[in-house]
């Protein structure tokens, strides 16, 4: 009787020798580290300065950790200034502008992507070309238009510039072309779905990643806007956070301590929005995969 001898495959090498990083990878890491420090340094300085007495904010050498940490800056900001009014106006306007903008852009993008009508190419070209027009160029005409039509109320006027941004419409149009198959729409219509119901129940759920990315972009644009609120808002109690902090900065005694405390508190909503929509934001930025 012969016994067959099984030849076992050689075990994988357990050597601990690592390949040395290439010069390009080292240069990439160094560049990313320098950029990270450049972007994080102002944020760390602002957080540290918000807990320092005013006289220690610009002390030399710079102290990363305050030697005498205090909450007096936050206490003075919240008790002597209408910060919560600024915070409420900025947050409410940004939330409403985001919801309206996302819905309008999705609907407009759906129209450009899946419908055929006369003048579609010209209308899309005009919309796309508006991306190259700076907001400062349309600032005065937009202000005159709102005043002449009696729609110059700050609550309405602060939302108008973000209702239908060309970038959002273009982003939705591109994503719908790639992610919404025509067969799905035809099947829905054959089953008796109207156009609005098809859009709400079929198209919108498929756009969730891009809607999240657009929501983050719109919220940040509206929340951080300074030039338009500067033109449209004259009452200090109705100012947005950027406008309110600018008022503190231009005050007679240059209230750096209050400005730093307010800047730190102002970052809370943006961080929350990013954390809540982080998954949709990353999926939306990586959009390109065709579903269905």
GROMACS .gro file of N, CA and C in nm, residues 112-260:
model
  447
  112UNK      N    1  -3.451   6.908  -1.563
  112UNK     CA    2  -3.346   6.917  -1.665
  112UNK      C    3  -3.296   6.779  -1.707
  113UNK      N    4  -3.298   6.683  -1.615
  113UNK     CA    5  -3.239   6.552  -1.644
  113UNK      C    6  -3.334   6.458  -1.718
  114UNK      N    7  -3.464   6.464  -1.688
  114UNK     CA    8  -3.555   6.361  -1.739
  114UNK      C    9  -3.667   6.412  -1.827
  115UNK      N   10  -3.676   6.541  -1.850
  115UNK     CA   11  -3.784   6.594  -1.933
  115UNK      C   12  -3.725   6.662  -2.057
  116UNK      N   13  -3.803   6.660  -2.163
  116UNK     CA   14  -3.764   6.727  -2.286
  116UNK      C   15  -3.865   6.837  -2.317
  117UNK      N   16  -3.817   6.959  -2.328
  117UNK     CA   17  -3.906   7.071  -2.357
  117UNK      C   18  -3.830   7.175  -2.438
  118UNK      N   19  -3.906   7.261  -2.503
  118UNK     CA   20  -3.846   7.362  -2.590
  118UNK      C   21  -3.764   7.462  -2.508
  119UNK      N   22  -3.645   7.489  -2.553
  119UNK     CA   23  -3.558   7.585  -2.484
  119UNK      C   24  -3.481   7.525  -2.369
  120UNK      N   25  -3.486   7.393  -2.354
  120UNK     CA   26  -3.419   7.329  -2.240
  120UNK      C   27  -3.268   7.353  -2.245
  121UNK      N   28  -3.208   7.337  -2.362
  121UNK     CA   29  -3.063   7.353  -2.372
  121UNK      C   30  -3.022   7.498  -2.343
  122UNK      N   31  -3.099   7.594  -2.396
  122UNK     CA   32  -3.066   7.735  -2.372
  122UNK      C   33  -3.084   7.771  -2.224
  123UNK      N   34  -3.194   7.723  -2.165
  123UNK     CA   35  -3.220   7.754  -2.025
  123UNK      C   36  -3.113   7.693  -1.934
  124UNK      N   37  -3.071   7.570  -1.966
  124UNK     CA   38  -2.967   7.508  -1.885
  124UNK      C   39  -2.834   7.581  -1.900
  125UNK      N   40  -2.805   7.627  -2.022
  125UNK     CA   41  -2.680   7.700  -2.045
  125UNK      C   42  -2.678   7.831  -1.967
  126UNK      N   43  -2.793   7.901  -1.966
  126UNK     CA   44  -2.800   8.027  -1.890
  126UNK      C   45  -2.782   8.000  -1.740
  127UNK      N   46  -2.849   7.893  -1.692
  127UNK     CA   47  -2.836   7.858  -1.551
  127UNK      C   48  -2.692   7.822  -1.517
  128UNK      N   49  -2.630   7.742  -1.601
  128UNK     CA   50  -2.492   7.699  -1.575
  128UNK      C   51  -2.396   7.818  -1.584
  129UNK      N   52  -2.419   7.908  -1.678
  129UNK     CA   53  -2.330   8.024  -1.693
  129UNK      C   54  -2.336   8.116  -1.572
  130UNK      N   55  -2.448   8.115  -1.500
  130UNK     CA   56  -2.460   8.202  -1.383
  130UNK      C   57  -2.363   8.163  -1.273
  131UNK      N   58  -2.303   8.042  -1.282
  131UNK     CA   59  -2.204   8.002  -1.182
  131UNK      C   60  -2.082   8.094  -1.185
  132UNK      N   61  -2.057   8.155  -1.301
  132UNK     CA   62  -1.937   8.240  -1.313
  132UNK      C   63  -1.963   8.383  -1.269
  133UNK      N   64  -2.086   8.416  -1.229
  133UNK     CA   65  -2.119   8.552  -1.187
  133UNK      C   66  -2.102   8.564  -1.036
  134UNK      N   67  -2.012   8.649  -0.988
  134UNK     CA   68  -1.996   8.666  -0.842
  134UNK      C   69  -2.122   8.723  -0.779
  135UNK      N   70  -2.144   8.687  -0.654
  135UNK     CA   71  -2.265   8.735  -0.586
  135UNK      C   72  -2.264   8.886  -0.572
  136UNK      N   73  -2.144   8.946  -0.559
  136UNK     CA   74  -2.135   9.091  -0.544
  136UNK      C   75  -2.193   9.164  -0.665
  137UNK      N   76  -2.191   9.100  -0.782
  137UNK     CA   77  -2.242   9.165  -0.903
  137UNK      C   78  -2.394   9.180  -0.897
  138UNK      N   79  -2.463   9.080  -0.842
  138UNK     CA   80  -2.610   9.085  -0.838
  138UNK      C   81  -2.661   9.140  -0.706
  139UNK      N   82  -2.571   9.186  -0.621
  139UNK     CA   83  -2.611   9.232  -0.488
  139UNK      C   84  -2.709   9.350  -0.498
  140UNK      N   85  -2.669   9.453  -0.570
  140UNK     CA   86  -2.753   9.573  -0.580
  140UNK      C   87  -2.883   9.544  -0.655
  141UNK      N   88  -2.880   9.479  -0.774
  141UNK     CA   89  -3.008   9.450  -0.842
  141UNK      C   90  -3.102   9.366  -0.757
  142UNK      N   91  -3.048   9.270  -0.683
  142UNK     CA   92  -3.134   9.186  -0.599
  142UNK      C   93  -3.196   9.268  -0.487
  143UNK      N   94  -3.119   9.357  -0.429
  143UNK     CA   95  -3.171   9.443  -0.322
  143UNK      C   96  -3.281   9.535  -0.375
  144UNK      N   97  -3.257   9.596  -0.491
  144UNK     CA   98  -3.358   9.686  -0.549
  144UNK      C   99  -3.484   9.608  -0.585
  145UNK      N  100  -3.467   9.487  -0.638
  145UNK     CA  101  -3.583   9.405  -0.675
  145UNK      C  102  -3.668   9.372  -0.553
  146UNK      N  103  -3.604   9.334  -0.444
  146UNK     CA  104  -3.680   9.298  -0.324
  146UNK      C  105  -3.750   9.420  -0.265
  147UNK      N  106  -3.684   9.535  -0.267
  147UNK     CA  107  -3.745   9.656  -0.211
  147UNK      C  108  -3.862   9.701  -0.297
  148UNK      N  109  -3.846   9.699  -0.430
  148UNK     CA  110  -3.953   9.744  -0.521
  148UNK      C  111  -4.075   9.654  -0.513
  149UNK      N  112  -4.054   9.527  -0.487
  149UNK     CA  113  -4.166   9.433  -0.480
  149UNK      C  114  -4.225   9.421  -0.339
  150UNK      N  115  -4.168   9.496  -0.245
  150UNK     CA  116  -4.220   9.491  -0.109
  150UNK      C  117  -4.184   9.366  -0.034
  151UNK      N  118  -4.080   9.294  -0.079
  151UNK     CA  119  -4.038   9.169  -0.014
  151UNK      C  120  -3.906   9.187   0.060
  152UNK      N  121  -3.881   9.309   0.104
  152UNK     CA  122  -3.752   9.337   0.168
  152UNK      C  123  -3.746   9.300   0.315
  153UNK      N  124  -3.846   9.227   0.366
  153UNK     CA  125  -3.840   9.183   0.506
  153UNK      C  126  -3.717   9.098   0.529
  154UNK      N  127  -3.642   9.126   0.636
  154UNK     CA  128  -3.517   9.049   0.657
  154UNK      C  129  -3.539   8.898   0.661
  155UNK      N  130  -3.649   8.853   0.724
  155UNK     CA  131  -3.671   8.709   0.734
  155UNK      C  132  -3.686   8.645   0.597
  156UNK      N  133  -3.749   8.716   0.504
  156UNK     CA  134  -3.765   8.662   0.369
  156UNK      C  135  -3.639   8.686   0.284
  157UNK      N  136  -3.585   8.807   0.297
  157UNK     CA  137  -3.472   8.845   0.213
  157UNK      C  138  -3.347   8.763   0.243
  158UNK      N  139  -3.329   8.723   0.368
  158UNK     CA  140  -3.209   8.645   0.402
  158UNK      C  141  -3.211   8.506   0.338
  159UNK      N  142  -3.329   8.456   0.304
  159UNK     CA  143  -3.341   8.321   0.248
  159UNK      C  144  -3.333   8.322   0.096
  160UNK      N  145  -3.376   8.432   0.034
  160UNK     CA  146  -3.389   8.436  -0.112
  160UNK      C  147  -3.264   8.393  -0.188
  161UNK      N  148  -3.143   8.442  -0.153
  161UNK     CA  149  -3.027   8.406  -0.236
  161UNK      C  150  -2.996   8.256  -0.239
  162UNK      N  151  -3.051   8.179  -0.142
  162UNK     CA  152  -3.015   8.037  -0.134
  162UNK      C  153  -3.128   7.946  -0.178
  163UNK      N  154  -3.236   8.002  -0.236
  163UNK     CA  155  -3.352   7.921  -0.272
  163UNK      C  156  -3.320   7.826  -0.389
  164UNK      N  157  -3.256   7.878  -0.492
  164UNK     CA  158  -3.230   7.797  -0.612
  164UNK      C  159  -3.090   7.824  -0.664
  165UNK      N  160  -2.986   7.783  -0.591
  165UNK     CA  161  -2.849   7.808  -0.641
  165UNK      C  162  -2.819   7.725  -0.764
  166UNK      N  163  -2.748   7.787  -0.858
  166UNK     CA  164  -2.717   7.717  -0.983
  166UNK      C  165  -2.630   7.594  -0.958
  167UNK      N  166  -2.540   7.605  -0.859
  167UNK     CA  167  -2.455   7.489  -0.828
  167UNK      C  168  -2.540   7.370  -0.783
  168UNK      N  169  -2.641   7.396  -0.700
  168UNK     CA  170  -2.726   7.287  -0.653
  168UNK      C  171  -2.807   7.223  -0.764
  169UNK      N  172  -2.861   7.305  -0.854
  169UNK     CA  173  -2.939   7.251  -0.966
  169UNK      C  174  -2.849   7.166  -1.056
  170UNK      N  175  -2.730   7.217  -1.085
  170UNK     CA  176  -2.637   7.141  -1.170
  170UNK      C  177  -2.597   7.010  -1.103
  171UNK      N  178  -2.571   7.014  -0.973
  171UNK     CA  179  -2.532   6.894  -0.899
  171UNK      C  180  -2.645   6.790  -0.903
  172UNK      N  181  -2.768   6.833  -0.882
  172UNK     CA  182  -2.880   6.739  -0.883
  172UNK      C  183  -2.902   6.683  -1.023
  173UNK      N  184  -2.889   6.768  -1.125
  173UNK     CA  185  -2.909   6.721  -1.263
  173UNK      C  186  -2.808   6.612  -1.298
  174UNK      N  187  -2.684   6.634  -1.261
  174UNK     CA  188  -2.581   6.535  -1.292
  174UNK      C  189  -2.605   6.404  -1.217
  175UNK      N  190  -2.645   6.415  -1.090
  175UNK     CA  191  -2.666   6.293  -1.011
  175UNK      C  192  -2.789   6.216  -1.059
  176UNK      N  193  -2.894   6.288  -1.097
  176UNK     CA  194  -3.016   6.220  -1.145
  176UNK      C  195  -2.989   6.148  -1.276
  177UNK      N  196  -2.912   6.209  -1.365
  177UNK     CA  197  -2.880   6.143  -1.492
  177UNK      C  198  -2.811   6.009  -1.468
  178UNK      N  199  -2.725   6.003  -1.366
  178UNK     CA  200  -2.649   5.881  -1.341
  178UNK      C  201  -2.722   5.781  -1.253
  179UNK      N  202  -2.810   5.829  -1.165
  179UNK     CA  203  -2.863   5.742  -1.060
  179UNK      C  204  -3.010   5.706  -1.074
  180UNK      N  205  -3.083   5.770  -1.161
  180UNK     CA  206  -3.227   5.741  -1.175
  180UNK      C  207  -3.252   5.684  -1.314
  181UNK      N  208  -3.269   5.552  -1.325
  181UNK     CA  209  -3.291   5.491  -1.459
  181UNK      C  210  -3.427   5.531  -1.515
  182UNK      N  211  -3.432   5.546  -1.646
  182UNK     CA  212  -3.558   5.579  -1.712
  182UNK      C  213  -3.660   5.467  -1.696
  183UNK      N  214  -3.612   5.341  -1.688
  183UNK     CA  215  -3.704   5.228  -1.674
  183UNK      C  216  -3.785   5.236  -1.545
  184UNK      N  217  -3.722   5.283  -1.439
  184UNK     CA  218  -3.793   5.296  -1.311
  184UNK      C  219  -3.905   5.399  -1.322
  185UNK      N  220  -3.876   5.510  -1.389
  185UNK     CA  221  -3.978   5.613  -1.406
  185UNK      C  222  -4.092   5.564  -1.493
  186UNK      N  223  -4.059   5.492  -1.601
  186UNK     CA  224  -4.164   5.439  -1.689
  186UNK      C  225  -4.251   5.338  -1.615
  187UNK      N  226  -4.189   5.254  -1.532
  187UNK     CA  227  -4.267   5.156  -1.455
  187UNK      C  228  -4.362   5.225  -1.358
  188UNK      N  229  -4.316   5.332  -1.296
  188UNK     CA  230  -4.401   5.406  -1.203
  188UNK      C  231  -4.518   5.469  -1.276
  189UNK      N  232  -4.494   5.524  -1.393
  189UNK     CA  233  -4.603   5.586  -1.470
  189UNK      C  234  -4.702   5.483  -1.518
  190UNK      N  235  -4.654   5.366  -1.557
  190UNK     CA  236  -4.745   5.259  -1.602
  190UNK      C  237  -4.833   5.214  -1.485
  191UNK      N  238  -4.777   5.217  -1.363
  191UNK     CA  239  -4.857   5.179  -1.246
  191UNK      C  240  -4.952   5.287  -1.201
  192UNK      N  241  -4.953   5.400  -1.269
  192UNK     CA  242  -5.050   5.505  -1.238
  192UNK      C  243  -4.998   5.618  -1.154
  193UNK      N  244  -4.869   5.624  -1.130
  193UNK     CA  245  -4.812   5.734  -1.051
  193UNK      C  246  -4.813   5.862  -1.134
  194UNK      N  247  -4.857   5.970  -1.073
  194UNK     CA  248  -4.845   6.100  -1.138
  194UNK      C  249  -4.701   6.149  -1.130
  195UNK      N  250  -4.676   6.261  -1.197
  195UNK     CA  251  -4.539   6.312  -1.202
  195UNK      C  252  -4.490   6.356  -1.063
  196UNK      N  253  -4.576   6.426  -0.987
  196UNK     CA  254  -4.534   6.471  -0.855
  196UNK      C  255  -4.513   6.352  -0.760
  197UNK      N  256  -4.602   6.254  -0.767
  197UNK     CA  257  -4.587   6.138  -0.680
  197UNK      C  258  -4.463   6.057  -0.719
  198UNK      N  259  -4.436   6.048  -0.847
  198UNK     CA  260  -4.314   5.980  -0.892
  198UNK      C  261  -4.190   6.049  -0.838
  199UNK      N  262  -4.193   6.182  -0.842
  199UNK     CA  263  -4.078   6.257  -0.792
  199UNK      C  264  -4.060   6.238  -0.641
  200UNK      N  265  -4.173   6.243  -0.568
  200UNK     CA  266  -4.162   6.237  -0.421
  200UNK      C  267  -4.131   6.096  -0.371
  201UNK      N  268  -4.190   5.995  -0.433
  201UNK     CA  269  -4.177   5.858  -0.379
  201UNK      C  270  -4.070   5.774  -0.448
  202UNK      N  271  -4.033   5.809  -0.570
  202UNK     CA  272  -3.935   5.728  -0.644
  202UNK      C  273  -3.800   5.800  -0.654
  203UNK      N  274  -3.804   5.925  -0.696
  203UNK     CA  275  -3.680   5.996  -0.727
  203UNK      C  276  -3.608   6.042  -0.600
  204UNK      N  277  -3.681   6.110  -0.511
  204UNK     CA  278  -3.616   6.166  -0.392
  204UNK      C  279  -3.542   6.062  -0.308
  205UNK      N  280  -3.601   5.944  -0.280
  205UNK     CA  281  -3.525   5.844  -0.202
  205UNK      C  282  -3.394   5.802  -0.269
  206UNK      N  283  -3.391   5.802  -0.402
  206UNK     CA  284  -3.267   5.763  -0.471
  206UNK      C  285  -3.161   5.873  -0.463
  207UNK      N  286  -3.202   5.994  -0.429
  207UNK     CA  287  -3.108   6.107  -0.427
  207UNK      C  288  -3.053   6.137  -0.289
  208UNK      N  289  -3.078   6.049  -0.192
  208UNK     CA  290  -3.044   6.080  -0.054
  208UNK      C  291  -2.897   6.120  -0.035
  209UNK      N  292  -2.798   6.049  -0.093
  209UNK     CA  293  -2.658   6.093  -0.073
  209UNK      C  294  -2.631   6.233  -0.125
  210UNK      N  295  -2.678   6.261  -0.246
  210UNK     CA  296  -2.653   6.394  -0.302
  210UNK      C  297  -2.732   6.501  -0.230
  211UNK      N  298  -2.852   6.468  -0.181
  211UNK     CA  299  -2.928   6.565  -0.103
  211UNK      C  300  -2.855   6.601   0.026
  212UNK      N  301  -2.793   6.501   0.089
  212UNK     CA  302  -2.716   6.529   0.210
  212UNK      C  303  -2.598   6.619   0.183
  213UNK      N  304  -2.526   6.592   0.075
  213UNK     CA  305  -2.411   6.677   0.040
  213UNK      C  306  -2.456   6.819   0.009
  214UNK      N  307  -2.565   6.832  -0.066
  214UNK     CA  308  -2.616   6.966  -0.099
  214UNK      C  309  -2.666   7.037   0.026
  215UNK      N  310  -2.727   6.962   0.118
  215UNK     CA  311  -2.776   7.023   0.241
  215UNK      C  312  -2.661   7.080   0.324
  216UNK      N  313  -2.551   7.007   0.335
  216UNK     CA  314  -2.436   7.057   0.409
  216UNK      C  315  -2.381   7.183   0.343
  217UNK      N  316  -2.368   7.182   0.212
  217UNK     CA  317  -2.314   7.297   0.139
  217UNK      C  318  -2.405   7.419   0.155
  218UNK      N  319  -2.536   7.400   0.139
  218UNK     CA  320  -2.628   7.513   0.150
  218UNK      C  321  -2.631   7.569   0.291
  219UNK      N  322  -2.632   7.481   0.391
  219UNK     CA  323  -2.635   7.528   0.530
  219UNK      C  324  -2.513   7.613   0.561
  220UNK      N  325  -2.396   7.567   0.520
  220UNK     CA  326  -2.274   7.643   0.548
  220UNK      C  327  -2.274   7.776   0.474
  221UNK      N  328  -2.320   7.777   0.348
  221UNK     CA  329  -2.323   7.901   0.271
  221UNK      C  330  -2.415   8.003   0.336
  222UNK      N  331  -2.533   7.960   0.378
  222UNK     CA  332  -2.628   8.051   0.440
  222UNK      C  333  -2.582   8.093   0.580
  223UNK      N  334  -2.535   7.999   0.658
  223UNK     CA  335  -2.495   8.027   0.797
  223UNK      C  336  -2.376   8.121   0.803
  224UNK      N  337  -2.282   8.107   0.710
  224UNK     CA  338  -2.161   8.189   0.712
  224UNK      C  339  -2.172   8.316   0.629
  225UNK      N  340  -2.287   8.338   0.567
  225UNK     CA  341  -2.302   8.455   0.479
  225UNK      C  342  -2.285   8.584   0.559
  226UNK      N  343  -2.211   8.678   0.503
  226UNK     CA  344  -2.188   8.806   0.571
  226UNK      C  345  -2.231   8.925   0.486
  227UNK      N  346  -2.196   8.922   0.355
  227UNK     CA  347  -2.219   9.040   0.271
  227UNK      C  348  -2.367   9.072   0.256
  228UNK      N  349  -2.450   8.970   0.227
  228UNK     CA  350  -2.592   8.994   0.206
  228UNK      C  351  -2.662   9.038   0.334
  229UNK      N  352  -2.640   8.973   0.450
  229UNK     CA  353  -2.700   9.026   0.573
  229UNK      C  354  -2.654   9.167   0.606
  230UNK      N  355  -2.530   9.202   0.571
  230UNK     CA  356  -2.481   9.337   0.596
  230UNK      C  357  -2.563   9.441   0.520
  231UNK      N  358  -2.612   9.403   0.401
  231UNK     CA  359  -2.691   9.496   0.319
  231UNK      C  360  -2.836   9.500   0.362
  232UNK      N  361  -2.891   9.385   0.399
  232UNK     CA  362  -3.036   9.374   0.416
  232UNK      C  363  -3.082   9.395   0.559
  233UNK      N  364  -2.993   9.379   0.657
  233UNK     CA  365  -3.032   9.387   0.798
  233UNK      C  366  -2.977   9.516   0.858
  234UNK      N  367  -3.066   9.593   0.920
  234UNK     CA  368  -3.024   9.718   0.985
  234UNK      C  369  -3.046   9.714   1.135
  235UNK      N  370  -3.130   9.623   1.183
  235UNK     CA  371  -3.158   9.611   1.327
  235UNK      C  372  -3.059   9.514   1.391
  236UNK      N  373  -2.991   9.560   1.497
  236UNK     CA  374  -2.890   9.476   1.561
  236UNK      C  375  -2.950   9.347   1.617
  237UNK      N  376  -3.072   9.354   1.669
  237UNK     CA  377  -3.134   9.235   1.728
  237UNK      C  378  -3.171   9.131   1.623
  238UNK      N  379  -3.177   9.170   1.495
  238UNK     CA  380  -3.210   9.076   1.388
  238UNK      C  381  -3.086   9.038   1.307
  239UNK      N  382  -2.971   9.073   1.357
  239UNK     CA  383  -2.848   9.042   1.283
  239UNK      C  384  -2.817   8.893   1.292
  240UNK      N  385  -2.740   8.846   1.198
  240UNK     CA  386  -2.691   8.709   1.202
  240UNK      C  387  -2.562   8.705   1.283
  241UNK      N  388  -2.513   8.584   1.309
  241UNK     CA  389  -2.392   8.572   1.392
  241UNK      C  390  -2.271   8.641   1.328
  242UNK      N  391  -2.241   8.621   1.200
  242UNK     CA  392  -2.126   8.693   1.142
  242UNK      C  393  -2.140   8.843   1.153
  243UNK      N  394  -2.262   8.893   1.132
  243UNK     CA  395  -2.283   9.038   1.141
  243UNK      C  396  -2.271   9.086   1.285
  244UNK      N  397  -2.323   9.009   1.380
  244UNK     CA  398  -2.311   9.046   1.521
  244UNK      C  399  -2.168   9.046   1.569
  245UNK      N  400  -2.091   8.945   1.530
  245UNK     CA  401  -1.950   8.940   1.571
  245UNK      C  402  -1.871   9.055   1.508
  246UNK      N  403  -1.907   9.090   1.386
  246UNK     CA  404  -1.841   9.205   1.323
  246UNK      C  405  -1.871   9.334   1.399
  247UNK      N  406  -1.995   9.347   1.449
  247UNK     CA  407  -2.031   9.464   1.529
  247UNK      C  408  -1.947   9.470   1.656
  248UNK      N  409  -1.927   9.356   1.722
  248UNK     CA  410  -1.842   9.354   1.841
  248UNK      C  411  -1.698   9.389   1.807
  249UNK      N  412  -1.651   9.339   1.693
  249UNK     CA  413  -1.512   9.364   1.655
  249UNK      C  414  -1.488   9.513   1.625
  250UNK      N  415  -1.590   9.579   1.569
  250UNK     CA  416  -1.576   9.721   1.534
  250UNK      C  417  -1.612   9.813   1.649
  251UNK      N  418  -1.646   9.755   1.763
  251UNK     CA  419  -1.681   9.840   1.877
  251UNK      C  420  -1.561   9.920   1.923
  252UNK      N  421  -1.586  10.015   2.008
  252UNK     CA  422  -1.481  10.110   2.046
  252UNK      C  423  -1.362  10.042   2.112
  253UNK      N  424  -1.388   9.940   2.193
  253UNK     CA  425  -1.278   9.878   2.268
  253UNK      C  426  -1.231   9.746   2.208
  254UNK      N  427  -1.271   9.717   2.084
  254UNK     CA  428  -1.224   9.595   2.017
  254UNK      C  429  -1.241   9.473   2.108
  255UNK      N  430  -1.359   9.424   2.121
  255UNK     CA  431  -1.389   9.316   2.217
  255UNK      C  432  -1.344   9.180   2.162
  256UNK      N  433  -1.213   9.164   2.157
  256UNK     CA  434  -1.160   9.037   2.107
  256UNK      C  435  -1.205   8.919   2.192
  257UNK      N  436  -1.214   8.939   2.323
  257UNK     CA  437  -1.254   8.829   2.410
  257UNK      C  438  -1.395   8.782   2.379
  258UNK      N  439  -1.488   8.876   2.358
  258UNK     CA  440  -1.625   8.838   2.324
  258UNK      C  441  -1.634   8.779   2.184
  259UNK      N  442  -1.556   8.834   2.092
  259UNK     CA  443  -1.559   8.782   1.954
  259UNK      C  444  -1.511   8.637   1.950
  260UNK      N  445  -1.405   8.606   2.023
  260UNK     CA  446  -1.353   8.469   2.023
  260UNK      C  447  -1.453   8.374   2.087
   0.00000   0.00000   0.00000
